[in-house]
mmCIF file of N, CA and C in Angstrom:
data_model
loop_
_atom_site.group_PDB
_atom_site.id
_atom_site.type_symbol
_atom_site.label_atom_id
_atom_site.label_comp_id
_atom_site.label_asym_id
_atom_site.label_seq_id
_atom_site.Cartn_x
_atom_site.Cartn_y
_atom_site.Cartn_z
ATOM 1 N N MET A 1 133.431 -189.915 -25.642
ATOM 2 C CA MET A 1 132.965 -188.798 -25.495
ATOM 3 C C MET A 1 131.402 -189.343 -24.695
ATOM 4 N N LEU A 2 130.613 -188.520 -23.973
ATOM 5 C CA LEU A 2 129.309 -188.820 -23.722
ATOM 6 C C LEU A 2 128.121 -188.167 -24.133
ATOM 7 N N LEU A 3 127.273 -188.041 -24.776
ATOM 8 C CA LEU A 3 126.196 -187.865 -25.830
ATOM 9 C C LEU A 3 125.267 -187.866 -24.707
ATOM 10 N N THR A 4 124.647 -186.656 -24.214
ATOM 11 C CA THR A 4 123.295 -186.305 -23.726
ATOM 12 C C THR A 4 122.524 -186.508 -24.448
ATOM 13 N N LYS A 5 121.249 -186.718 -24.468
ATOM 14 C CA LYS A 5 120.065 -186.993 -25.066
ATOM 15 C C LYS A 5 119.017 -185.301 -25.096
ATOM 16 N N PHE A 6 118.664 -184.626 -26.230
ATOM 17 C CA PHE A 6 118.377 -183.295 -25.992
ATOM 18 C C PHE A 6 116.938 -183.458 -25.353
ATOM 19 N N ASP A 7 116.138 -182.546 -24.282
ATOM 20 C CA ASP A 7 114.845 -182.526 -24.027
ATOM 21 C C ASP A 7 114.193 -181.377 -24.014
ATOM 22 N N PRO A 8 113.650 -181.485 -24.741
ATOM 23 C CA PRO A 8 112.803 -179.687 -24.886
ATOM 24 C C PRO A 8 112.308 -179.220 -23.719
ATOM 25 N N MET A 9 111.642 -180.420 -22.981
ATOM 26 C CA MET A 9 111.044 -179.500 -22.028
ATOM 27 C C MET A 9 111.086 -179.882 -20.541
ATOM 28 N N LYS A 10 113.273 -180.134 -20.790
ATOM 29 C CA LYS A 10 113.551 -180.230 -19.035
ATOM 30 C C LYS A 10 113.227 -179.287 -18.405
ATOM 31 N N GLU A 11 113.518 -177.845 -18.950
ATOM 32 C CA GLU A 11 113.763 -176.921 -18.211
ATOM 33 C C GLU A 11 112.060 -176.725 -17.758
ATOM 34 N N PHE A 12 111.266 -176.754 -18.521
ATOM 35 C CA PHE A 12 109.732 -176.481 -18.034
ATOM 36 C C PHE A 12 109.710 -177.239 -16.570
ATOM 37 N N ARG A 13 109.786 -178.212 -16.767
ATOM 38 C CA ARG A 13 109.857 -179.691 -15.848
ATOM 39 C C ARG A 13 110.265 -179.254 -14.436
ATOM 40 N N ASP A 14 111.517 -178.924 -15.145
ATOM 41 C CA ASP A 14 112.934 -177.965 -13.474
ATOM 42 C C ASP A 14 111.858 -176.882 -13.153
ATOM 43 N N LEU A 15 111.238 -175.658 -13.819
ATOM 44 C CA LEU A 15 110.349 -174.687 -13.219
ATOM 45 C C LEU A 15 109.471 -175.040 -12.930
ATOM 46 N N GLU A 16 108.547 -176.205 -13.431
ATOM 47 C CA GLU A 16 107.564 -176.486 -12.562
ATOM 48 C C GLU A 16 107.764 -176.570 -10.938
ATOM 49 N N LYS A 17 108.578 -177.809 -11.083
ATOM 50 C CA LYS A 17 108.898 -178.572 -9.529
ATOM 51 C C LYS A 17 109.488 -177.277 -8.538
ATOM 52 N N ARG A 18 110.170 -176.274 -9.028
ATOM 53 C CA ARG A 18 110.315 -175.208 -8.597
ATOM 54 C C ARG A 18 109.863 -174.681 -7.609
ATOM 55 N N MET A 19 108.668 -174.117 -8.629
ATOM 56 C CA MET A 19 107.251 -173.330 -8.103
ATOM 57 C C MET A 19 106.405 -174.070 -7.177
ATOM 58 N N GLU A 20 106.285 -175.461 -7.357
ATOM 59 C CA GLU A 20 106.068 -176.530 -6.796
ATOM 60 C C GLU A 20 106.380 -176.824 -5.104
ATOM 61 N N SER A 21 107.849 -176.461 -5.179
ATOM 62 C CA SER A 21 108.504 -175.926 -3.561
ATOM 63 C C SER A 21 108.197 -174.849 -3.268
ATOM 64 N N ALA A 22 108.184 -173.827 -4.433
ATOM 65 C CA ALA A 22 107.987 -172.594 -3.672
ATOM 66 C C ALA A 22 106.863 -172.410 -3.032
ATOM 67 N N PHE A 23 105.818 -173.042 -3.676
ATOM 68 C CA PHE A 23 103.893 -172.597 -2.633
ATOM 69 C C PHE A 23 103.689 -174.111 -2.316
ATOM 70 N N LYS A 24 104.245 -174.331 -1.642
ATOM 71 C CA LYS A 24 104.160 -176.023 -1.153
ATOM 72 C C LYS A 24 103.321 -175.805 0.334
ATOM 73 N N PHE A 25 102.092 -175.928 0.252
ATOM 74 C CA PHE A 25 102.020 -175.607 1.759
ATOM 75 C C PHE A 25 102.531 -176.650 2.670
ATOM 76 N N PRO A 26 102.796 -176.360 3.721
ATOM 77 C CA PRO A 26 103.414 -177.595 5.022
ATOM 78 C C PRO A 26 102.364 -179.141 5.330
ATOM 79 N N GLU A 27 103.047 -179.794 5.666
ATOM 80 C CA GLU A 27 102.360 -180.852 6.470
ATOM 81 C C GLU A 27 101.130 -180.352 7.496
ATOM 82 N N HIS A 28 100.465 -181.584 7.635
ATOM 83 C CA HIS A 28 99.206 -181.635 8.131
ATOM 84 C C HIS A 28 100.167 -180.784 9.693
ATOM 85 N N GLY A 29 100.999 -181.511 10.151
ATOM 86 C CA GLY A 29 101.879 -180.728 11.761
ATOM 87 C C GLY A 29 102.269 -179.696 11.830
ATOM 88 N N ASP A 30 102.860 -179.372 10.607
ATOM 89 C CA ASP A 30 103.430 -178.222 10.842
ATOM 90 C C ASP A 30 102.741 -176.714 10.534
ATOM 91 N N ILE A 31 101.580 -177.174 10.322
ATOM 92 C CA ILE A 31 100.916 -175.683 9.913
ATOM 93 C C ILE A 31 100.417 -175.211 10.915
ATOM 94 N N ALA A 32 100.339 -175.677 11.897
ATOM 95 C CA ALA A 32 100.452 -174.360 13.748
ATOM 96 C C ALA A 32 101.228 -173.896 13.601
ATOM 97 N N ASN A 33 102.464 -174.355 12.927
ATOM 98 C CA ASN A 33 103.407 -173.218 13.704
ATOM 99 C C ASN A 33 103.787 -171.933 12.617
ATOM 100 N N VAL A 34 102.669 -172.294 11.322
ATOM 101 C CA VAL A 34 103.313 -171.129 10.115
ATOM 102 C C VAL A 34 102.219 -170.069 9.848
ATOM 103 N N SER A 35 101.177 -170.332 9.917
ATOM 104 C CA SER A 35 99.864 -169.910 9.521
ATOM 105 C C SER A 35 98.712 -170.103 10.288
ATOM 106 N N GLY A 36 98.806 -170.848 11.326
ATOM 107 C CA GLY A 36 97.387 -171.383 11.940
ATOM 108 C C GLY A 36 97.445 -172.800 12.342
ATOM 109 N N PHE A 37 96.126 -173.578 12.537
ATOM 110 C CA PHE A 37 96.064 -174.367 12.257
ATOM 111 C C PHE A 37 94.417 -174.991 12.454
ATOM 112 N N THR A 38 94.421 -176.352 11.866
ATOM 113 C CA THR A 38 93.050 -176.551 11.707
ATOM 114 C C THR A 38 92.521 -177.602 12.469
ATOM 115 N N PRO A 39 91.335 -176.897 13.495
ATOM 116 C CA PRO A 39 90.849 -177.957 14.345
ATOM 117 C C PRO A 39 90.277 -179.295 13.766
ATOM 118 N N SER A 40 90.097 -180.399 14.731
ATOM 119 C CA SER A 40 89.303 -181.171 14.364
ATOM 120 C C SER A 40 87.734 -181.045 14.555
ATOM 121 N N VAL A 41 87.271 -181.649 13.989
ATOM 122 C CA VAL A 41 85.349 -181.509 14.535
ATOM 123 C C VAL A 41 85.233 -182.762 13.893
ATOM 124 N N ASN A 42 84.434 -182.956 14.932
ATOM 125 C CA ASN A 42 83.260 -184.364 14.722
ATOM 126 C C ASN A 42 82.286 -183.909 14.826
ATOM 127 N N THR A 43 81.395 -184.631 13.823
ATOM 128 C CA THR A 43 79.882 -184.035 13.853
ATOM 129 C C THR A 43 78.519 -185.203 13.927
ATOM 130 N N ARG A 44 77.455 -184.919 15.082
ATOM 131 C CA ARG A 44 76.530 -185.890 14.936
ATOM 132 C C ARG A 44 75.138 -185.015 14.825
ATOM 133 N N GLU A 45 74.191 -185.949 14.667
ATOM 134 C CA GLU A 45 72.838 -185.861 14.144
ATOM 135 C C GLU A 45 72.296 -186.688 15.282
ATOM 136 N N GLY A 46 71.313 -186.237 16.699
ATOM 137 C CA GLY A 46 70.712 -186.409 17.714
ATOM 138 C C GLY A 46 69.327 -187.024 17.538
ATOM 139 N N GLU A 47 68.320 -187.846 17.659
ATOM 140 C CA GLU A 47 66.737 -187.156 17.516
ATOM 141 C C GLU A 47 66.293 -185.318 17.880
ATOM 142 N N TYR A 48 66.567 -184.860 18.221
ATOM 143 C CA TYR A 48 66.150 -183.588 18.612
ATOM 144 C C TYR A 48 67.085 -182.268 18.326
ATOM 145 N N ALA A 49 68.442 -182.914 18.042
ATOM 146 C CA ALA A 49 69.295 -181.727 17.648
ATOM 147 C C ALA A 49 70.542 -182.283 16.842
ATOM 148 N N TYR A 50 71.801 -181.273 16.472
ATOM 149 C CA TYR A 50 72.566 -181.796 15.513
ATOM 150 C C TYR A 50 73.791 -181.007 16.432
ATOM 151 N N HIS A 51 74.364 -182.032 16.510
ATOM 152 C CA HIS A 51 75.925 -181.674 17.313
ATOM 153 C C HIS A 51 77.369 -181.223 16.902
ATOM 154 N N VAL A 52 77.778 -180.609 17.381
ATOM 155 C CA VAL A 52 79.075 -180.454 16.556
ATOM 156 C C VAL A 52 80.556 -180.273 17.475
ATOM 157 N N GLU A 53 81.439 -181.217 17.915
ATOM 158 C CA GLU A 53 82.060 -180.971 18.177
ATOM 159 C C GLU A 53 83.308 -180.409 17.994
ATOM 160 N N VAL A 54 84.303 -179.165 18.366
ATOM 161 C CA VAL A 54 85.704 -178.974 17.751
ATOM 162 C C VAL A 54 86.495 -178.765 18.934
ATOM 163 N N ASP A 55 88.092 -179.237 18.622
ATOM 164 C CA ASP A 55 88.573 -180.049 19.529
ATOM 165 C C ASP A 55 89.724 -178.156 19.299
ATOM 166 N N LEU A 56 89.885 -177.973 20.584
ATOM 167 C CA LEU A 56 90.264 -176.727 20.707
ATOM 168 C C LEU A 56 91.744 -176.625 21.812
ATOM 169 N N PRO A 57 92.635 -177.200 21.508
ATOM 170 C CA PRO A 57 93.421 -177.371 22.819
ATOM 171 C C PRO A 57 94.506 -175.736 22.950
ATOM 172 N N GLY A 58 93.931 -175.829 24.075
ATOM 173 C CA GLY A 58 95.178 -174.273 24.300
ATOM 174 C C GLY A 58 94.265 -173.228 24.307
ATOM 175 N N VAL A 59 92.978 -173.040 23.436
ATOM 176 C CA VAL A 59 92.243 -171.852 23.172
ATOM 177 C C VAL A 59 91.186 -171.275 24.432
ATOM 178 N N LYS A 60 91.605 -170.204 24.678
ATOM 179 C CA LYS A 60 90.486 -169.856 25.771
ATOM 180 C C LYS A 60 88.792 -169.269 25.240
ATOM 181 N N LYS A 61 88.083 -169.126 26.314
ATOM 182 C CA LYS A 61 86.827 -169.478 25.950
ATOM 183 C C LYS A 61 86.520 -167.752 25.153
ATOM 184 N N ASP A 62 87.390 -166.943 25.399
ATOM 185 C CA ASP A 62 87.123 -165.431 25.354
ATOM 186 C C ASP A 62 87.735 -165.297 23.491
ATOM 187 N N ASP A 63 88.624 -166.184 23.039
ATOM 188 C CA ASP A 63 89.413 -166.631 21.677
ATOM 189 C C ASP A 63 88.199 -167.304 21.002
ATOM 190 N N ILE A 64 87.148 -167.445 21.385
ATOM 191 C CA ILE A 64 86.115 -168.340 19.878
ATOM 192 C C ILE A 64 85.173 -167.328 19.674
ATOM 193 N N ASN A 65 84.893 -167.524 18.557
ATOM 194 C CA ASN A 65 84.028 -167.105 17.617
ATOM 195 C C ASN A 65 83.022 -167.766 17.278
ATOM 196 N N VAL A 66 81.606 -167.842 17.681
ATOM 197 C CA VAL A 66 80.593 -168.817 16.711
ATOM 198 C C VAL A 66 79.412 -167.588 16.219
ATOM 199 N N ASP A 67 79.167 -167.493 14.869
ATOM 200 C CA ASP A 67 78.590 -167.100 14.078
ATOM 201 C C ASP A 67 77.440 -167.060 13.565
ATOM 202 N N ILE A 68 76.555 -167.271 13.164
ATOM 203 C CA ILE A 68 75.579 -167.678 11.894
ATOM 204 C C ILE A 68 75.107 -166.717 10.907
ATOM 205 N N LYS A 69 75.506 -166.405 9.703
ATOM 206 C CA LYS A 69 74.800 -165.891 8.478
ATOM 207 C C LYS A 69 74.299 -166.470 7.697
ATOM 208 N N ASP A 70 73.321 -166.542 6.934
ATOM 209 C CA ASP A 70 72.940 -166.652 6.081
ATOM 210 C C ASP A 70 72.895 -168.891 5.592
ATOM 211 N N ASN A 71 72.435 -168.982 7.030
ATOM 212 C CA ASN A 71 72.385 -170.574 7.336
ATOM 213 C C ASN A 71 73.848 -171.235 7.098
ATOM 214 N N VAL A 72 74.885 -170.284 7.068
ATOM 215 C CA VAL A 72 75.913 -170.784 7.784
ATOM 216 C C VAL A 72 76.707 -170.788 9.030
ATOM 217 N N LEU A 73 77.047 -171.808 9.731
ATOM 218 C CA LEU A 73 77.508 -171.406 11.277
ATOM 219 C C LEU A 73 79.171 -171.187 10.723
ATOM 220 N N THR A 74 79.974 -170.346 11.320
ATOM 221 C CA THR A 74 80.741 -169.938 11.200
ATOM 222 C C THR A 74 81.656 -170.407 12.885
ATOM 223 N N ILE A 75 83.009 -170.881 13.033
ATOM 224 C CA ILE A 75 83.324 -170.963 14.251
ATOM 225 C C ILE A 75 84.953 -170.135 13.474
ATOM 226 N N SER A 76 85.110 -169.274 14.722
ATOM 227 C CA SER A 76 86.357 -168.894 14.013
ATOM 228 C C SER A 76 87.151 -168.892 15.625
ATOM 229 N N GLY A 77 88.269 -168.176 15.402
ATOM 230 C CA GLY A 77 88.953 -168.048 16.565
ATOM 231 C C GLY A 77 90.574 -167.590 16.812
ATOM 232 N N GLU A 78 91.660 -167.673 17.632
ATOM 233 C CA GLU A 78 92.553 -166.658 17.594
ATOM 234 C C GLU A 78 92.987 -168.088 18.725
ATOM 235 N N ARG A 79 94.583 -169.040 18.251
ATOM 236 C CA ARG A 79 95.075 -169.582 19.406
ATOM 237 C C ARG A 79 96.532 -168.781 19.682
ATOM 238 N N LYS A 80 96.900 -169.152 21.157
ATOM 239 C CA LYS A 80 97.758 -168.174 21.739
ATOM 240 C C LYS A 80 98.318 -169.107 22.650
ATOM 241 N N THR A 81 99.637 -169.768 22.278
ATOM 242 C CA THR A 81 100.061 -170.669 23.457
ATOM 243 C C THR A 81 101.482 -169.887 23.331
ATOM 244 N N LYS A 82 101.741 -170.123 24.789
ATOM 245 C CA LYS A 82 103.666 -170.035 24.807
ATOM 246 C C LYS A 82 103.979 -170.850 26.470
ATOM 247 N N LYS A 83 105.012 -171.276 26.262
ATOM 248 C CA LYS A 83 105.730 -172.421 27.053
ATOM 249 C C LYS A 83 106.860 -172.144 27.698
ATOM 250 N N GLU A 84 107.039 -171.852 28.681
ATOM 251 C CA GLU A 84 108.344 -170.677 28.817
ATOM 252 C C GLU A 84 109.043 -171.540 30.339
ATOM 253 N N VAL A 85 109.939 -172.379 30.122
ATOM 254 C CA VAL A 85 111.023 -172.968 31.776
ATOM 255 C C VAL A 85 112.002 -172.132 31.582
ATOM 256 N N LYS A 86 111.975 -171.919 33.139
ATOM 257 C CA LYS A 86 113.097 -171.215 33.239
ATOM 258 C C LYS A 86 113.992 -172.624 34.624
ATOM 259 N N GLU A 87 115.411 -172.451 34.290
ATOM 260 C CA GLU A 87 115.901 -173.889 35.478
ATOM 261 C C GLU A 87 117.233 -173.440 35.552
ATOM 262 N N LYS A 88 118.076 -173.476 35.795
ATOM 263 C CA LYS A 88 119.175 -173.228 36.669
ATOM 264 C C LYS A 88 120.483 -172.163 35.833
ATOM 265 N N ASP A 89 120.499 -173.456 34.614
ATOM 266 C CA ASP A 89 121.479 -173.197 33.481
ATOM 267 C C ASP A 89 121.296 -173.478 32.268
ATOM 268 N N TYR A 90 119.358 -172.731 32.364
ATOM 269 C CA TYR A 90 118.724 -172.615 30.561
ATOM 270 C C TYR A 90 117.831 -171.712 30.887
ATOM 271 N N TYR A 91 117.038 -171.339 29.778
ATOM 272 C CA TYR A 91 116.070 -170.311 30.268
ATOM 273 C C TYR A 91 115.269 -170.980 28.822
ATOM 274 N N LYS A 92 114.163 -171.118 28.611
ATOM 275 C CA LYS A 92 113.357 -171.853 27.262
ATOM 276 C C LYS A 92 112.139 -171.039 26.858
ATOM 277 N N MET A 93 111.616 -170.597 26.000
ATOM 278 C CA MET A 93 110.371 -169.828 25.281
ATOM 279 C C MET A 93 110.159 -170.440 24.437
ATOM 280 N N GLU A 94 108.635 -171.054 24.059
ATOM 281 C CA GLU A 94 108.486 -171.311 22.837
ATOM 282 C C GLU A 94 106.642 -170.378 22.693
ATOM 283 N N SER A 95 106.734 -170.329 21.735
ATOM 284 C CA SER A 95 105.161 -169.753 21.428
ATOM 285 C C SER A 95 104.674 -170.263 20.430
ATOM 286 N N SER A 96 103.030 -169.887 20.212
ATOM 287 C CA SER A 96 102.711 -170.187 18.801
ATOM 288 C C SER A 96 101.319 -169.494 18.466
ATOM 289 N N TYR A 97 101.151 -168.836 17.577
ATOM 290 C CA TYR A 97 99.654 -168.168 17.429
ATOM 291 C C TYR A 97 99.419 -168.608 16.272
ATOM 292 N N GLY A 98 98.173 -168.744 15.838
ATOM 293 C CA GLY A 98 97.314 -169.217 14.772
ATOM 294 C C GLY A 98 95.866 -168.644 14.768
ATOM 295 N N LYS A 99 95.813 -168.155 13.886
ATOM 296 C CA LYS A 99 94.095 -168.032 13.679
ATOM 297 C C LYS A 99 93.201 -169.337 12.786
ATOM 298 N N PHE A 100 92.254 -169.330 13.222
ATOM 299 C CA PHE A 100 91.343 -171.039 12.611
ATOM 300 C C PHE A 100 89.927 -170.827 12.134
ATOM 301 N N GLN A 101 89.502 -171.121 11.325
ATOM 302 C CA GLN A 101 88.050 -170.745 10.701
ATOM 303 C C GLN A 101 87.478 -171.943 10.571
ATOM 304 N N ARG A 102 86.188 -172.455 10.664
ATOM 305 C CA ARG A 102 86.172 -173.958 10.243
ATOM 306 C C ARG A 102 84.402 -173.269 9.916
ATOM 307 N N SER A 103 83.783 -173.463 8.934
ATOM 308 C CA SER A 103 81.947 -173.232 8.637
ATOM 309 C C SER A 103 81.628 -174.517 8.121
ATOM 310 N N PHE A 104 79.827 -173.998 8.469
ATOM 311 C CA PHE A 104 79.289 -175.511 8.288
ATOM 312 C C PHE A 104 78.239 -175.253 7.553
ATOM 313 N N THR A 105 77.502 -175.685 6.646
ATOM 314 C CA THR A 105 76.401 -175.603 5.732
ATOM 315 C C THR A 105 74.870 -176.309 6.862
ATOM 316 N N LEU A 106 74.498 -175.002 7.413
ATOM 317 C CA LEU A 106 72.717 -175.654 8.137
ATOM 318 C C LEU A 106 72.067 -176.543 7.868
ATOM 319 N N PRO A 107 71.556 -177.607 7.881
ATOM 320 C CA PRO A 107 70.172 -177.668 7.352
ATOM 321 C C PRO A 107 68.577 -176.653 7.589
ATOM 322 N N ASP A 108 67.937 -177.108 6.743
ATOM 323 C CA ASP A 108 66.966 -176.483 6.857
ATOM 324 C C ASP A 108 65.852 -176.299 7.767
ATOM 325 N N ASN A 109 66.139 -177.315 8.273
ATOM 326 C CA ASN A 109 65.447 -177.712 9.376
ATOM 327 C C ASN A 109 65.523 -177.720 10.757
ATOM 328 N N THR A 110 66.611 -176.644 10.829
ATOM 329 C CA THR A 110 67.475 -175.776 12.147
ATOM 330 C C THR A 110 66.662 -175.178 12.920
ATOM 331 N N ASP A 111 66.617 -174.922 14.052
ATOM 332 C CA ASP A 111 66.179 -173.831 15.034
ATOM 333 C C ASP A 111 67.364 -172.806 14.957
ATOM 334 N N VAL A 112 67.935 -171.954 14.433
ATOM 335 C CA VAL A 112 68.712 -170.895 14.644
ATOM 336 C C VAL A 112 69.017 -170.084 15.376
ATOM 337 N N GLU A 113 67.562 -169.855 16.531
ATOM 338 C CA GLU A 113 67.124 -168.991 17.528
ATOM 339 C C GLU A 113 68.113 -169.356 18.617
ATOM 340 N N ASN A 114 67.724 -171.056 18.662
ATOM 341 C CA ASN A 114 68.672 -171.252 19.655
ATOM 342 C C ASN A 114 69.408 -172.002 20.267
ATOM 343 N N ILE A 115 70.388 -171.721 19.012
ATOM 344 C CA ILE A 115 71.582 -172.606 19.161
ATOM 345 C C ILE A 115 72.713 -172.256 20.336
ATOM 346 N N GLU A 116 72.991 -173.130 21.164
ATOM 347 C CA GLU A 116 73.879 -173.375 22.432
ATOM 348 C C GLU A 116 75.384 -173.731 21.611
ATOM 349 N N ALA A 117 76.209 -172.693 22.796
ATOM 350 C CA ALA A 117 77.594 -173.565 22.351
ATOM 351 C C ALA A 117 78.218 -173.225 23.718
ATOM 352 N N ASN A 118 79.546 -174.366 24.001
ATOM 353 C CA ASN A 118 79.974 -174.318 25.726
ATOM 354 C C ASN A 118 81.087 -174.725 24.899
ATOM 355 N N SER A 119 82.295 -174.376 25.773
ATOM 356 C CA SER A 119 83.195 -174.779 25.728
ATOM 357 C C SER A 119 83.954 -175.075 27.131
ATOM 358 N N LYS A 120 84.474 -176.726 26.928
ATOM 359 C CA LYS A 120 85.425 -177.341 28.457
ATOM 360 C C LYS A 120 86.089 -178.442 28.292
ATOM 361 N N ASP A 121 87.577 -177.977 29.011
ATOM 362 C CA ASP A 121 88.356 -179.006 28.588
ATOM 363 C C ASP A 121 89.414 -178.609 27.053
ATOM 364 N N GLY A 122 89.249 -177.926 26.399
ATOM 365 C CA GLY A 122 89.673 -177.609 25.110
ATOM 366 C C GLY A 122 88.599 -178.369 24.220
ATOM 367 N N VAL A 123 87.222 -178.227 24.201
ATOM 368 C CA VAL A 123 86.267 -179.414 23.183
ATOM 369 C C VAL A 123 85.212 -178.314 23.412
ATOM 370 N N LEU A 124 85.338 -177.556 22.388
ATOM 371 C CA LEU A 124 83.824 -176.470 21.937
ATOM 372 C C LEU A 124 82.681 -177.351 21.640
ATOM 373 N N GLU A 125 81.568 -177.638 22.508
ATOM 374 C CA GLU A 125 80.323 -178.067 21.572
ATOM 375 C C GLU A 125 78.865 -177.241 21.225
ATOM 376 N N VAL A 126 78.663 -177.518 19.949
ATOM 377 C CA VAL A 126 77.713 -176.447 19.483
ATOM 378 C C VAL A 126 76.340 -177.417 19.351
ATOM 379 N N VAL A 127 75.391 -177.049 19.661
ATOM 380 C CA VAL A 127 73.892 -177.563 19.810
ATOM 381 C C VAL A 127 72.933 -177.204 19.373
ATOM 382 N N ILE A 128 72.836 -177.704 17.645
ATOM 383 C CA ILE A 128 71.919 -176.699 16.915
ATOM 384 C C ILE A 128 70.592 -177.777 16.628
ATOM 385 N N PRO A 129 69.026 -176.942 17.493
ATOM 386 C CA PRO A 129 68.143 -177.715 17.938
ATOM 387 C C PRO A 129 67.481 -178.148 16.560
ATOM 388 N N LYS A 130 66.547 -178.624 16.265
ATOM 389 C CA LYS A 130 65.764 -179.229 15.275
ATOM 390 C C LYS A 130 64.611 -178.690 15.222
ATOM 391 N N LEU A 131 63.963 -177.957 14.180
ATOM 392 C CA LEU A 131 62.762 -177.932 14.315
ATOM 393 C C LEU A 131 61.857 -178.532 14.505
ATOM 394 N N LYS A 132 60.508 -178.590 15.294
ATOM 395 C CA LYS A 132 59.426 -179.750 15.707
ATOM 396 C C LYS A 132 59.041 -180.108 14.038
ATOM 397 N N LYS A 133 58.847 -180.696 13.623
ATOM 398 C CA LYS A 133 57.843 -181.458 12.892
ATOM 399 C C LYS A 133 56.394 -181.182 13.609
ATOM 400 N N VAL A 134 55.430 -180.294 12.600
ATOM 401 C CA VAL A 134 54.420 -180.796 12.469
ATOM 402 C C VAL A 134 53.330 -181.024 12.327
ATOM 403 N N ASN A 135 52.853 -182.338 12.387
ATOM 404 C CA ASN A 135 52.531 -183.561 11.780
ATOM 405 C C ASN A 135 50.615 -182.846 11.589
ATOM 406 N N LYS A 136 50.536 -182.268 9.813
ATOM 407 C CA LYS A 136 49.373 -181.779 9.747
ATOM 408 C C LYS A 136 48.290 -182.709 9.058
ATOM 409 N N GLU A 137 47.449 -183.289 9.442
ATOM 410 C CA GLU A 137 46.393 -184.139 9.414
ATOM 411 C C GLU A 137 46.177 -184.163 7.896
ATOM 412 N N THR A 138 45.902 -185.354 6.838
ATOM 413 C CA THR A 138 46.125 -184.923 5.168
ATOM 414 C C THR A 138 44.333 -184.261 5.032
ATOM 415 N N LYS A 139 43.825 -183.470 4.469
ATOM 416 C CA LYS A 139 42.545 -182.929 4.430
ATOM 417 C C LYS A 139 42.390 -183.104 2.906
ATOM 418 N N GLN A 140 41.176 -183.573 2.896
ATOM 419 C CA GLN A 140 40.578 -184.049 1.678
ATOM 420 C C GLN A 140 39.919 -183.138 0.800
ATOM 421 N N ILE A 141 40.301 -182.875 0.098
ATOM 422 C CA ILE A 141 39.491 -182.148 -1.189
ATOM 423 C C ILE A 141 38.761 -182.602 -1.979
ATOM 424 N N LYS A 142 37.362 -181.985 -2.216
ATOM 425 C CA LYS A 142 35.976 -182.458 -2.958
ATOM 426 C C LYS A 142 36.208 -181.580 -4.250
ATOM 427 N N VAL A 143 36.319 -182.460 -5.348
ATOM 428 C CA VAL A 143 36.467 -182.264 -6.948
ATOM 429 C C VAL A 143 34.810 -181.872 -7.243
ATOM 430 N N LYS A 144 35.054 -180.812 -7.194
ATOM 431 C CA LYS A 144 33.648 -180.344 -8.070
ATOM 432 C C LYS A 144 33.538 -180.525 -9.480
#
């Protein structure tokens, strides 16, 4: 006769595993086919400006939005790609659609009125100028 040890928590662990698998997010490579994609971003600080470079392959310039609200820079848009192959003995069409959004809190020393954005070869570059520092002279206050 085979004896099985009673485990009162086994059913809860099984339920937890089923719930995790039901709500598990896809791996990074699969996310583009499910609900969008998360573009890669490089940021750097120059002497006169901050630079944000976003990799957006296959995204048209007209499908990119760059907004600023409450000192937060938001880059969003939608990627629509369609690949179609017509051969003599077969036809294949693949398409993927997905929305994306990335947000960045800007430092206090940014000139939000003069931000520029350019898209070229699938890379969006946003240049955020810094405000010029005003070197004020030290003023001596006479104590009375």
